[in-house]
XYZ file of C-alpha atoms in Angstrom:
468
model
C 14.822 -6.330 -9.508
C 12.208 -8.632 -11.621
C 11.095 -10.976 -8.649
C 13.168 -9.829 -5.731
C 10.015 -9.565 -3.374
C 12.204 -9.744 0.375
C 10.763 -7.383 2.900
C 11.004 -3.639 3.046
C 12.582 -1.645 5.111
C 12.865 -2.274 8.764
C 10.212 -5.161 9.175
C 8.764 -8.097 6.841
C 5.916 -7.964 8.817
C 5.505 -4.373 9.438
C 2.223 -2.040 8.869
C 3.192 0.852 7.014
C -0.220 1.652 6.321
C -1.347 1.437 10.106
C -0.598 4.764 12.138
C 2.403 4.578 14.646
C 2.685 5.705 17.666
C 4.592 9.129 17.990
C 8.255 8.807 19.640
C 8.673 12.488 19.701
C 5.077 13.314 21.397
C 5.965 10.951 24.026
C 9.125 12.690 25.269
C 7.157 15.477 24.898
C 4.269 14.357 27.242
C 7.459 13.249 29.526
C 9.185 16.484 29.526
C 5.841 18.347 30.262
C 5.027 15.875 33.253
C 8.286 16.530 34.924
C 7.922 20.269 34.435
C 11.178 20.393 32.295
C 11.737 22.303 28.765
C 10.156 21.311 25.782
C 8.808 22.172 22.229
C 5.313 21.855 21.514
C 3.810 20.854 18.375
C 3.730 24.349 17.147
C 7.631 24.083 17.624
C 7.346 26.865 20.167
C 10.071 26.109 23.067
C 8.080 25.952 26.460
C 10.698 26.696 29.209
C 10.457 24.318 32.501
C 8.267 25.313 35.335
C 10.367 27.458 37.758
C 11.195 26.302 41.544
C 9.315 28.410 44.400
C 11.921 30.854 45.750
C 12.538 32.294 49.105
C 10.870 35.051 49.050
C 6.848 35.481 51.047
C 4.616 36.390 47.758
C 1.549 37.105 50.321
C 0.196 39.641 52.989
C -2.648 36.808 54.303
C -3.434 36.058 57.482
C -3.013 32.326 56.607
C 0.054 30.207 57.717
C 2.028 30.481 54.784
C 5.273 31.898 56.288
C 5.552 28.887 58.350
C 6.423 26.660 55.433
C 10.113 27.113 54.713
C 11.957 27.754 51.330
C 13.655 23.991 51.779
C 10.586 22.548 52.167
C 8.683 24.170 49.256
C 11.657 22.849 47.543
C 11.151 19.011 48.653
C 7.419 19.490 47.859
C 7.981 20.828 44.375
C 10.264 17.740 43.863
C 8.410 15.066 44.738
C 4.717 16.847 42.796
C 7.407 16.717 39.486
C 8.758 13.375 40.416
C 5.578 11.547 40.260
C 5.156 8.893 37.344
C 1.803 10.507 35.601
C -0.096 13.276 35.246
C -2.964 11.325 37.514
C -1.052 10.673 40.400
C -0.219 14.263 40.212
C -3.944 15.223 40.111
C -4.729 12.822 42.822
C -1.392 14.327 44.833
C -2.754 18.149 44.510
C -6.373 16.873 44.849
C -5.241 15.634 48.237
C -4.346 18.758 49.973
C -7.686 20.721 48.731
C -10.353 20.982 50.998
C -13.976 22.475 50.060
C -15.698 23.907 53.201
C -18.913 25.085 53.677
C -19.318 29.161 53.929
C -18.587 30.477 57.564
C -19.750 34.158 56.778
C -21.434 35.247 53.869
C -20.991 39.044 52.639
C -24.450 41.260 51.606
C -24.779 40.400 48.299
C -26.995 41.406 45.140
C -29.322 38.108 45.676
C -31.704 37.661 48.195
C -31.383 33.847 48.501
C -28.216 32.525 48.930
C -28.547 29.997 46.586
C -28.398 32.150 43.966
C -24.957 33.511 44.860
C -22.162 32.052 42.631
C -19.870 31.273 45.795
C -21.561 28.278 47.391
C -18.729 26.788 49.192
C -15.210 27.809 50.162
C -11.781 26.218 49.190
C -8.747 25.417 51.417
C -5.524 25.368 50.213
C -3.096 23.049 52.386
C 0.761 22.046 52.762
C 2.881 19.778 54.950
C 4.902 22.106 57.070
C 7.362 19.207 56.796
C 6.897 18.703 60.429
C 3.829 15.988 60.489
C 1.538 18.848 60.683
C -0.649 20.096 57.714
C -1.105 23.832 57.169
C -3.831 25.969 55.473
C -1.929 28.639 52.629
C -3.118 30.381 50.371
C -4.187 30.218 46.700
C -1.378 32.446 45.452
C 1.286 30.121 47.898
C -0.119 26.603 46.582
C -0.082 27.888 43.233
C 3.810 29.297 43.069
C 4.854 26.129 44.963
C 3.684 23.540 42.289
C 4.063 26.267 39.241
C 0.305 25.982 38.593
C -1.805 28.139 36.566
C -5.326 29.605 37.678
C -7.005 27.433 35.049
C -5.023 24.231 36.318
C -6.967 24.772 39.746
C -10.218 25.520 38.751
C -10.473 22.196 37.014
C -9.208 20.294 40.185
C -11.522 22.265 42.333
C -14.719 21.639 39.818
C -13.537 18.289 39.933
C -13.662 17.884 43.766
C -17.109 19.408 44.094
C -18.339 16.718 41.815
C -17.426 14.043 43.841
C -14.702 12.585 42.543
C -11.713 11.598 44.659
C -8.840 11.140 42.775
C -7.953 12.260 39.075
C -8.485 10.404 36.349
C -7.592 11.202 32.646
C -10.540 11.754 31.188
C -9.081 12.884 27.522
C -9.083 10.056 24.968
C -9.981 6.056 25.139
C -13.469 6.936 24.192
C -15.419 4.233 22.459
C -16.821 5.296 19.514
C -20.178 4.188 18.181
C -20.202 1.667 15.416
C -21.942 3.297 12.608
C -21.913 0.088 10.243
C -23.210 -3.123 11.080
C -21.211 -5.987 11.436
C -22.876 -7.881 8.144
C -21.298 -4.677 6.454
C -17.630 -5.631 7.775
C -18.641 -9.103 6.352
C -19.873 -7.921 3.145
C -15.980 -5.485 2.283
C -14.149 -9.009 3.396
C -15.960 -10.851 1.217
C -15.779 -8.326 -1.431
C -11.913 -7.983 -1.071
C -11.039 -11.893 -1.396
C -12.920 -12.058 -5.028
C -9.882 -10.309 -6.430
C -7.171 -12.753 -7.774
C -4.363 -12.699 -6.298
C -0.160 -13.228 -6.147
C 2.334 -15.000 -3.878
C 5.720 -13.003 -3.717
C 7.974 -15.350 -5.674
C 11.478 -14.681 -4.954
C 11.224 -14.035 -1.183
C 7.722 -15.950 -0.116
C 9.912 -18.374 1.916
C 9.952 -14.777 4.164
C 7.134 -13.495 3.769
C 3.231 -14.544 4.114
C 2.542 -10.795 2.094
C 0.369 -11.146 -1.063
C -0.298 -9.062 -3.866
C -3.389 -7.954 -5.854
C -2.754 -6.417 -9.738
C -0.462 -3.474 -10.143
C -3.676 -2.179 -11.627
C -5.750 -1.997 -8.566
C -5.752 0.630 -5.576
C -8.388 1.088 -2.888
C -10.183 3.881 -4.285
C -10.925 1.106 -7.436
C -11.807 -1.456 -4.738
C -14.158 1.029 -3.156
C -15.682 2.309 -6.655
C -16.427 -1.694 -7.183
C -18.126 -2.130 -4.263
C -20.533 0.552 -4.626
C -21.198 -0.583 -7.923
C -21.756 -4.290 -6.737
C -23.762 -3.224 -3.508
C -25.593 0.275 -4.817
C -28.220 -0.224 -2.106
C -25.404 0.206 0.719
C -24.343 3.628 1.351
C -20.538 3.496 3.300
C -17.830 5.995 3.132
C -14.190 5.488 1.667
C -12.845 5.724 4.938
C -14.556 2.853 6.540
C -14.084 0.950 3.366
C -10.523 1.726 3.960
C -9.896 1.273 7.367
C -11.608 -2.403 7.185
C -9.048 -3.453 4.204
C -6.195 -2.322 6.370
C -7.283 -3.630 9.279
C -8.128 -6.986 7.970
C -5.814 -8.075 4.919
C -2.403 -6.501 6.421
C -0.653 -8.908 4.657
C -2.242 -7.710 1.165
C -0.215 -5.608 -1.095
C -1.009 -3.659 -4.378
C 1.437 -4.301 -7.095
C 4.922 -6.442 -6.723
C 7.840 -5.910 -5.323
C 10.604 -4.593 -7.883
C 13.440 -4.189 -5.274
C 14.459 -6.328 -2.068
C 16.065 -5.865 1.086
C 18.854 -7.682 2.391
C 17.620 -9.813 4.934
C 20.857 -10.606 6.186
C 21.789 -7.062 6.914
C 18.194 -6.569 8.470
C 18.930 -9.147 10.953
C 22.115 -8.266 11.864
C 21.489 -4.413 11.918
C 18.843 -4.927 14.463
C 21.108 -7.440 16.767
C 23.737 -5.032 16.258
C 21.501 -2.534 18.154
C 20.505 -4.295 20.893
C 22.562 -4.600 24.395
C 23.060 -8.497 24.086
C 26.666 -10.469 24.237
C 27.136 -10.734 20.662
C 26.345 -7.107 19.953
C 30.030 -6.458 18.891
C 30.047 -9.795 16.914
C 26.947 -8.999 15.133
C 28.671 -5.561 14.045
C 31.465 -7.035 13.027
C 29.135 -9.684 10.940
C 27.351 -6.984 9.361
C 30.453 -4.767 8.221
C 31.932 -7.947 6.857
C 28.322 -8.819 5.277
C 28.231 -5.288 3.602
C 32.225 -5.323 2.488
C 31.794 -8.396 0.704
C 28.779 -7.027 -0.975
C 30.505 -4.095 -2.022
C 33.463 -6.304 -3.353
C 31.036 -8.208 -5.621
C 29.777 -5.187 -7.095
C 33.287 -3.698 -7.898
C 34.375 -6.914 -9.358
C 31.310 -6.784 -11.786
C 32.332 -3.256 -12.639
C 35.718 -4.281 -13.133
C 34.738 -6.877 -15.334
C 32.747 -4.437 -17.428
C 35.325 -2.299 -18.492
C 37.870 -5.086 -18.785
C 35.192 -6.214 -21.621
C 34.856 -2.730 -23.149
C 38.737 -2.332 -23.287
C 39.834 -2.288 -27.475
C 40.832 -5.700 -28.122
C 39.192 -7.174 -25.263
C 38.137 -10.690 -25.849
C 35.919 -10.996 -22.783
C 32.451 -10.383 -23.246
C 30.354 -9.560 -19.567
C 26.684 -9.752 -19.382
C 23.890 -9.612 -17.014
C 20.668 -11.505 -16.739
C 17.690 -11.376 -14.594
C 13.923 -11.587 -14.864
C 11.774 -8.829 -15.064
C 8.867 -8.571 -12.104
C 5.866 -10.554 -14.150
C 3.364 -7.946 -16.374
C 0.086 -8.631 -16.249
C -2.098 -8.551 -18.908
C -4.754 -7.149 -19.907
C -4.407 -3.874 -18.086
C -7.802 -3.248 -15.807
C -9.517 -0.423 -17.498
C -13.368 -1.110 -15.748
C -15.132 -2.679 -12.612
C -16.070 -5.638 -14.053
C -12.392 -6.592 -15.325
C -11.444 -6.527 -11.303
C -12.566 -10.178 -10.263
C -10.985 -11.669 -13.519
C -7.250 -13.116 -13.264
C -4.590 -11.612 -15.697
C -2.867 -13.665 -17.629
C 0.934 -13.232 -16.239
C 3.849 -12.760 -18.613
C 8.024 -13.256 -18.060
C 10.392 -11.462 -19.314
C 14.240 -12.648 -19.076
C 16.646 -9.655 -19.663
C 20.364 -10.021 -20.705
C 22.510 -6.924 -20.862
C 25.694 -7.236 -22.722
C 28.351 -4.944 -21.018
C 30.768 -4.305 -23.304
C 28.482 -3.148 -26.660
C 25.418 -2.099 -24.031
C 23.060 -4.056 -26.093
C 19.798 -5.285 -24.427
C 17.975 -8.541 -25.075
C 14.545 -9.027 -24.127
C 12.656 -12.657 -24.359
C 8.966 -12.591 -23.306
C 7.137 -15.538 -22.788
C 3.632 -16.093 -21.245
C 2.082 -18.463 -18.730
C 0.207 -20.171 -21.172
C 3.456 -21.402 -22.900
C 5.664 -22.381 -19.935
C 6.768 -21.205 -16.593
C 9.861 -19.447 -15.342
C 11.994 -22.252 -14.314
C 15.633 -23.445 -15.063
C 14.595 -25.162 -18.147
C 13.156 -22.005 -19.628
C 15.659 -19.016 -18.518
C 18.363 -21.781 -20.149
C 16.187 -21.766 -23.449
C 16.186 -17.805 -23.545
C 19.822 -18.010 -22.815
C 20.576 -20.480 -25.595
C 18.305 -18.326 -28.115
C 20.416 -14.964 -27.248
C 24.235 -16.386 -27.670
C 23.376 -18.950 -30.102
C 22.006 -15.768 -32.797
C 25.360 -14.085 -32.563
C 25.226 -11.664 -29.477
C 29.047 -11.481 -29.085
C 31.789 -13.225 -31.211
C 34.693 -13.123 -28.281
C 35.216 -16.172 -26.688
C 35.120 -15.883 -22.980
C 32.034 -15.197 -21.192
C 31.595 -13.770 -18.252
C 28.063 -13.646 -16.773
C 26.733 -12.202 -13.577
C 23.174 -12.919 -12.080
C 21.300 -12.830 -8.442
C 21.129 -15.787 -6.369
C 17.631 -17.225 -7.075
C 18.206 -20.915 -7.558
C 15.457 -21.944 -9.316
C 16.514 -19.687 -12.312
C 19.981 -19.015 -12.341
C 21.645 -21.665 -9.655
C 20.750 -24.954 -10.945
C 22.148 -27.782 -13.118
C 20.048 -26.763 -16.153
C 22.317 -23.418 -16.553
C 25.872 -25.522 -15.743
C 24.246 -27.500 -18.289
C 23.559 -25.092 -20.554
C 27.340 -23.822 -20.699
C 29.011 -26.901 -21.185
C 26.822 -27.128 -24.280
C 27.251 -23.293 -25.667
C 31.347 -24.683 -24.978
C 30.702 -27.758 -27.085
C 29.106 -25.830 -29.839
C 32.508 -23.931 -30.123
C 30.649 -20.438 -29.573
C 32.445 -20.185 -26.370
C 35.857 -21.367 -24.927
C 35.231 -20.513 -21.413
C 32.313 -19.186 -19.326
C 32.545 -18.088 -15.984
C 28.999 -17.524 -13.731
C 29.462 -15.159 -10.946
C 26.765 -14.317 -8.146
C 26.392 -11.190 -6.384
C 25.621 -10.872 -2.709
C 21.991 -11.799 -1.983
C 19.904 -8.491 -0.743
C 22.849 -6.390 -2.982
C 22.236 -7.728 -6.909
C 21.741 -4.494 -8.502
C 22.235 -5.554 -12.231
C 22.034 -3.691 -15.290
C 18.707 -4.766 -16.227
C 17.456 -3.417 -13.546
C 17.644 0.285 -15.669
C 16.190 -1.747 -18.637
C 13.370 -2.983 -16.815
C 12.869 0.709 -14.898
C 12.675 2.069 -18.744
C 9.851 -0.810 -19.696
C 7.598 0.207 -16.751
C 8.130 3.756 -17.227
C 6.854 2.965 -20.621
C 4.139 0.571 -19.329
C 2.518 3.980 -17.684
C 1.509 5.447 -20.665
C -0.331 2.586 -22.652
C -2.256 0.077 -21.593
C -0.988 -3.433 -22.577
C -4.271 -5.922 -23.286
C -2.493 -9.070 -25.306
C 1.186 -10.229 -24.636
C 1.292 -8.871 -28.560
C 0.807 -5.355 -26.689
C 3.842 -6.083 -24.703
C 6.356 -6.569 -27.785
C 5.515 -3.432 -28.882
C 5.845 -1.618 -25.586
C 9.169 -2.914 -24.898
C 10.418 -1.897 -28.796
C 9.457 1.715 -28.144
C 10.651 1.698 -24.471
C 14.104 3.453 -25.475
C 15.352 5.220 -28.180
C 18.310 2.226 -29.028
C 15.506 -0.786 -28.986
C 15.948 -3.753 -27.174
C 16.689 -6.134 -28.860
């Protein structure tokens, strides 16, 4: 819709620009953890670790026949019970030993420091009797599923000191490449560009919006152009916009969300009371919705029936276009000149009338959508006598006494005998304008509109059957 600026999606306040974190590589972190199935990122399946069985997998002379199949069992439970990765690190970093050589073989080195086997590693279990037993490598590794590679790391780590695990593998701090002033310099930059309140839903939301006309990449290209002795990549220049004017939009909103069914979809979800009421709210929400919209269609083809002396129509105001259109760097920091345009769709003949108006001349109140009104009806837009006219709910255009107003006076001039005003749901007015406006900025794409005189002509040559 024209001004419909409610919040998208899920969230008013959400980041879509910032990176979220990754449900699915989560569970899959989980899954690994706990030594069950799962697919990695190359959406190859990795089956779960298997349980040690009963059978003796050595020869050695060590003590591993003396731990039983039940309790290589209860150890492999509670290793892929544990919470985290680190406490199972610290767990198996618990039961290896390293030892000092008892009897060194003859070698190809004549000092043994230059042998590569400098100390010798123990391998230990409970027994499940109080008593700790030495195994072997082969044993420890089939009773916790572990590879060779796996155990190298926890042995390097235990001959470096260190005596529990810790997750070494992100959280590292990177170095700041730009300076501080820099940071101060893109802020600074970024709040010389004029800028918009969202008009139909700012009583929602704090967002703001620079000119259709802008991106980052033209922010960034102005930058460098106003600071050529600073050298800093798009990315950083990036990054510091997002991170600093999340509230900052490009362009305005065409469309909005109910915030009704936002509300009660995400109180339907949670476990609360009034979980089942809040359903029940929602469906009712939604039905009602969908009731307004059949009645509007109903009413269209009731008009559009031969002999049909009901004429329906639809009004709304388009988002405002900005003029003139940034071409260069220097037209950035300069404010555009913002123009209305007030729709009405007749239903029944499919006629479109479009009255543009800028800034300069008036504003976009009750006063003014009543004039554009007045204008359309009063120059012979229908000649039946019963109106029937749908709009949103914004009240300072379309819910006010200037438009009851405005009706009993089109009745007193005799071009109407009766004139009914219907609303549709807030969150679900989806009006026929809506496809005439879609065809005026699919229009506004290929030329670029620098006077409101621009404009006329755009919207003439925006469909084959001009607006009117």
């Amino acid at each position: 819709m024209a001004d419909c600026d409610a919040a998208p999606g899920c969230s008013s306040d959400a980041n879509k620009r910032k990176k979220q974190c990754s449900s699915a590589s989560f569970r899959r972190k989980l899954l690994k953890t706990h030594g069950k199935e799962y697919v990695s990122t190359s959406e190859k399946v990795i089956p779960a670790v298997s349980a040690p069985g009963a059978e003796i997998l050595c020869k050695c002379s060590k003590s591993c026949k003396d731990v039983s199949h039940e309790q290589k069992l209860k150890i492999f439970k509670e290793y892929y019970d544990l919470d985290s990765h680190e406490e199972q690190g610290s767990y198996l970093m618990g039961l290896i030993n390293i030892l000092p050589i008892k009897r060194r073989r003859n070698g190809k080195y004549l000092d043994p420091k230059d042998s590569k086997r400098q100390c010798t590693v123990s391998y230990t279990l409970p027994d499940g009797k109080g008593n700790i037993i030495q195994v072997c490598r082969k044993t420890f590794s089939s009773v916790f599923g572990l590879k060779q590679k796996k155990i190298h790391v926890l042995v390097n780590r235990i001959k470096n000191g260190e005596l529990t695990y810790e997750e070494k593998r992100g959280n590292k701090i990177k170095h700041r490449k730009y300076s501080e002033d820099i940071v101060k310099l893109i802020k600074e930059h970024v709040a010389t560009f004029p800028r918009e309140e969202s008009h139909y839903g700012r009583a929602r939301s704090q967002k703001e919006y620079l000119s259709p006309d802008l991106n980052i990449n033209r922010l960034y290209n102005a930058f460098k152009v106003l600071h050529p002795d600073i050298t800093i990549t798009y990315k950083f220049y990036s990054d510091t916009f997002k991170a600093n004017f999340k509230n900052l939009k490009f362009g305005r909103k065409r469309t909005d969300t109910c915030a009704t069914c936002d509300l009660l979809n995400a109180l339907a979800k949670t476990n609360g009371p009034d979980r089942e009421t809040n359903a029940t709210k929602l469906r009712l929400h939604q039905c009602k919705a969908n009731r307004a919209m059949d009645t509007l269609k109903r009413d269209v083809v009731r008009s559009q029936m031969p002999g049909s002396l009901i004429c329906t129509a639809t009004m709304d105001l388009q988002q405002v276009l900005s003029t003139p259109a940034l071409t260069h760097s220097q037209m950035y920091y300069s404010r555009q000149l913002s123009n209305f345009n007030l729709g009405i769709h007749i239903g029944d003949t499919n006629d479109a009338y479009m009255c543009l108006w800028h800034e300069g001349i008036t504003g976009r109140g009750g006063n003014e959508i009543a004039s554009c009104v007045l204008k359309v009806f009063s120059s012979g837009a229908t000649n039946k006598k019963k109106l029937i006219m749908w709009s949103d709910n914004c009240a300072g255009q379309n819910k006010n006494r200037m438009i009851i107003l405005l009706w009993i006076y089109l009745i007193k001039l005799g071009i109407f005998d009766e004139i009914e005003h219907k609303f549709l749901i807030t969150g679900h007015s989806y009006l026929n304008c809506d496809r005439d406006f879609a065809l005026i900025e699919k229009r506004k794409k290929l030329c670029s509109p620098m006077v409101p005189n621009d404009l006329i002509k755009m919207i003439e040559e925006a469909r084959y059957k001009p607006f009117k």
